Coordinates of C-alpha atoms in Angstrom, one line a residue:
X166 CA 47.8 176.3 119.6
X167 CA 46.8 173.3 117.6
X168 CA 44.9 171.7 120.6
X169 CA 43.1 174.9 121.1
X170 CA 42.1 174.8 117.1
X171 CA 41.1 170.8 117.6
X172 CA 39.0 171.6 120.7
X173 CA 37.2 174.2 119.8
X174 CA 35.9 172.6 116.1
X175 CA 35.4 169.1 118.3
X176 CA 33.3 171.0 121.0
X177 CA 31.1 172.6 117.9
X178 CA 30.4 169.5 116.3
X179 CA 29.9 167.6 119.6
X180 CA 27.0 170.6 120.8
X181 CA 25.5 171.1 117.0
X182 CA 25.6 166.6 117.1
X183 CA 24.1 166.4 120.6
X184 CA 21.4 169.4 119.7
X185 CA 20.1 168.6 116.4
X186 CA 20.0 164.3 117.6
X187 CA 16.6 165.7 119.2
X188 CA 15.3 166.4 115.5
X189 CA 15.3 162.8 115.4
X190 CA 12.7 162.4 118.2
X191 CA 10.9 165.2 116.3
X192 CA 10.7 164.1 113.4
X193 CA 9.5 160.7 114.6
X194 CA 6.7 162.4 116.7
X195 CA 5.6 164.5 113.7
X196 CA 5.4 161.8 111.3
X197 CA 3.4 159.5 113.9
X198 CA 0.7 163.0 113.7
X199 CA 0.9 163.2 110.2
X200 CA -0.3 159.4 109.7
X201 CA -2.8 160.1 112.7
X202 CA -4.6 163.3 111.3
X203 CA -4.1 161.3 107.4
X204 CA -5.5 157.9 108.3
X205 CA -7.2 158.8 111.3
X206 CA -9.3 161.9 110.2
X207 CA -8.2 162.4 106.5
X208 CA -6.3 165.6 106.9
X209 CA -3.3 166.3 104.8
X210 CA -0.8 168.7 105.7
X211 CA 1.6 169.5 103.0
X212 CA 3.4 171.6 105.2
X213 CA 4.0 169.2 107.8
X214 CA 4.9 166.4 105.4
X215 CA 7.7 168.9 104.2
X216 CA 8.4 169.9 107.9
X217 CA 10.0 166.1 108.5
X218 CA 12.2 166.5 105.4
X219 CA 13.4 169.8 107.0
X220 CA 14.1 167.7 110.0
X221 CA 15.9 165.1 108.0
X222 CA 18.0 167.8 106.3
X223 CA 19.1 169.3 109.6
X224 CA 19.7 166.1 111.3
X225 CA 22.4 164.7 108.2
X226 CA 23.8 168.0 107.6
X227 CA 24.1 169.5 110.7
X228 CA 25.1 166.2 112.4
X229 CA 27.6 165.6 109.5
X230 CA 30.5 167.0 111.3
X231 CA 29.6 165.2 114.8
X232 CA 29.8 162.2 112.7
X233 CA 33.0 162.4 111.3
X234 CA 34.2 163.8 114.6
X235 CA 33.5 160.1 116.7
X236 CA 34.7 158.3 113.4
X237 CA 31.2 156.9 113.2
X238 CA 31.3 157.7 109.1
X239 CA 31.0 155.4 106.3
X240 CA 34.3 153.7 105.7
X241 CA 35.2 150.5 104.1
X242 CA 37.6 149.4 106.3
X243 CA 38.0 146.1 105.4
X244 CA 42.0 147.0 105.7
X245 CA 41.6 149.8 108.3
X246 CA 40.4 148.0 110.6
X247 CA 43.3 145.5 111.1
X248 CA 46.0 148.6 111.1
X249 CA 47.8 149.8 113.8
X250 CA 47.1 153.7 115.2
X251 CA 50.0 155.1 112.9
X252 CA 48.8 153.5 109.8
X253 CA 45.1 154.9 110.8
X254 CA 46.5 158.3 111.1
X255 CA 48.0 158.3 107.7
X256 CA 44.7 157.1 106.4
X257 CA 42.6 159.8 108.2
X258 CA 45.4 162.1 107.3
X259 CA 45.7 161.4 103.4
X260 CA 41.4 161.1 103.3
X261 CA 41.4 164.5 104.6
X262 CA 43.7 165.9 102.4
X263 CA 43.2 164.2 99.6
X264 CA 39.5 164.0 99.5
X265 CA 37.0 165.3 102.1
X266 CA 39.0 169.4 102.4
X267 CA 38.9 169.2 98.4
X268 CA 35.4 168.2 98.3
X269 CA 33.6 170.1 101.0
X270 CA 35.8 173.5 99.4
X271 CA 34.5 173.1 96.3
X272 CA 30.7 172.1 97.7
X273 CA 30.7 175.2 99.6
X274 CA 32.3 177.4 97.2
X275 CA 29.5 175.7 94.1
X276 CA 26.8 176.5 96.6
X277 CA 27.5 180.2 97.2
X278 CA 25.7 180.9 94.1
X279 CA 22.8 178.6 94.5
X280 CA 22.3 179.6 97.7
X281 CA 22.4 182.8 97.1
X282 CA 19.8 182.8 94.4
X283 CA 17.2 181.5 96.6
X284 CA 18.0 183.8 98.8
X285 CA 17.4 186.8 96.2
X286 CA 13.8 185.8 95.3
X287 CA 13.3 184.4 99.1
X288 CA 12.4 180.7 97.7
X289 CA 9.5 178.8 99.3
X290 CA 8.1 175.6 98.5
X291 CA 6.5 174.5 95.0
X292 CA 4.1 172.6 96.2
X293 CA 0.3 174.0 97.5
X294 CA -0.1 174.8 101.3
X295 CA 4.6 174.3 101.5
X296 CA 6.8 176.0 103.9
X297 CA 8.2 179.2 102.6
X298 CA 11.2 178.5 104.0
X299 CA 13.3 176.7 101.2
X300 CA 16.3 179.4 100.8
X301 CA 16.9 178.5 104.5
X302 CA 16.9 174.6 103.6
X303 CA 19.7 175.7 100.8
X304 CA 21.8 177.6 103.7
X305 CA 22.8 174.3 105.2
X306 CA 24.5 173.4 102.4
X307 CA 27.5 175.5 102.9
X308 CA 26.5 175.3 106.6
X309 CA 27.5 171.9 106.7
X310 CA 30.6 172.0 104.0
X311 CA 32.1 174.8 106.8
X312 CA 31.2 171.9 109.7
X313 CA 33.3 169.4 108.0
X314 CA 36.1 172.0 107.1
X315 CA 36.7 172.6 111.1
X316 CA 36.4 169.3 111.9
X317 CA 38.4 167.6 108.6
X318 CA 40.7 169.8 110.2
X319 CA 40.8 169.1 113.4
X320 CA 41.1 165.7 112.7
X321 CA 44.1 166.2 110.2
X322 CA 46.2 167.7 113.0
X323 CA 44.7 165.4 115.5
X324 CA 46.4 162.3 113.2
X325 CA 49.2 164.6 113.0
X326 CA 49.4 164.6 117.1
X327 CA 49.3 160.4 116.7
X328 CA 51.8 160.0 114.2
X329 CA 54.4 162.7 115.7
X330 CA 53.8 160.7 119.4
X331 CA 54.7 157.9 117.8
X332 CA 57.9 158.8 116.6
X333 CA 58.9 160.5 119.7
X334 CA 62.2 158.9 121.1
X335 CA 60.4 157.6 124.3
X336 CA 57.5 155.7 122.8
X337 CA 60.1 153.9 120.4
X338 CA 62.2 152.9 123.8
X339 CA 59.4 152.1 124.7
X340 CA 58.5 149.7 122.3
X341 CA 62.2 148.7 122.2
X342 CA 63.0 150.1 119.1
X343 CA 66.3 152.2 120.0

């Protein structure tokens, strides 16, 4: 049941990762047209200027989970590095616990409220000639706290699955430790 649970939240983040990576290309496209049309023919666009911090927003948030997923997070591992798989696992495990399912629960459950608010008024942009769009920006902040959550969790039980294959009675014959 537990590898159904981890596969499912590590497919997610891997197609939301691999799907929202392309922002990247976007955004780098966009903000080569934006210098064009400002330095080439002294056109400003507001709107697109805030369109590549939409992009940015997506790309980190949404990509957040994917992240964590392939252990490609920040870490200081200036210890982790050196341990062995089982110490790894209880570091994963205890980060996950201890910190990242605390953290992104009470992000998500502060952000229902100021989400929600932009929502009521439908917020756009405060700037002249902005996107409209800026209660939608909000909605990835419990978007993403929900991404982490499946895949904090996943990755709890997946260190679980190390540290309990460890301790099974054939990988300690194995490792000659009858």
């Amino acid at each position: 049941m537990f590898n159904k649970l981890i596969c499912a939240a590590e497919a997610i983040s891997h197609y939301t990762g691999k799907f929202v990576a392309w922002f990247t290309l976007a955004m780098m496209l966009l903000t080569c047209f934006i210098v064009l049309l400002r330095y080439g023919f002294g056109i400003g666009s507001t709107a697109l200027q805030e369109s590549v911090l939409y992009l940015h927003a997506m790309v980190f948030m949404l990509g957040a989970a994917y992240t964590l997923k392939d252990d490609e997070h920040v870490r200081v591992d200036v210890f982790y590095r050196g341990f062995s798989v089982t110490k790894k696992a209880w570091v994963n495990i205890i980060g996950g616990v201890f910190f990242l399912l605390p953290f992104t629960l009470y992000t998500a459950y502060l952000s229902l409220d100021y989400v929600s608010a932009s929502w009521r008024v439908m917020e756009t942009s405060a700037e002249p000639g902005g996107l409209p769009f800026v209660y939608l920006l909000k909605t990835l902040i419990p978007i993403m706290m929900v991404s982490l959550i499946l895949q904090g969790t996943a990755d709890i039980l997946k260190n679980i699955g190390v540290i309990n294959a460890a301790r099974t009675p054939m990988n300690r014959h194995a490792k000659g430790q009858n």
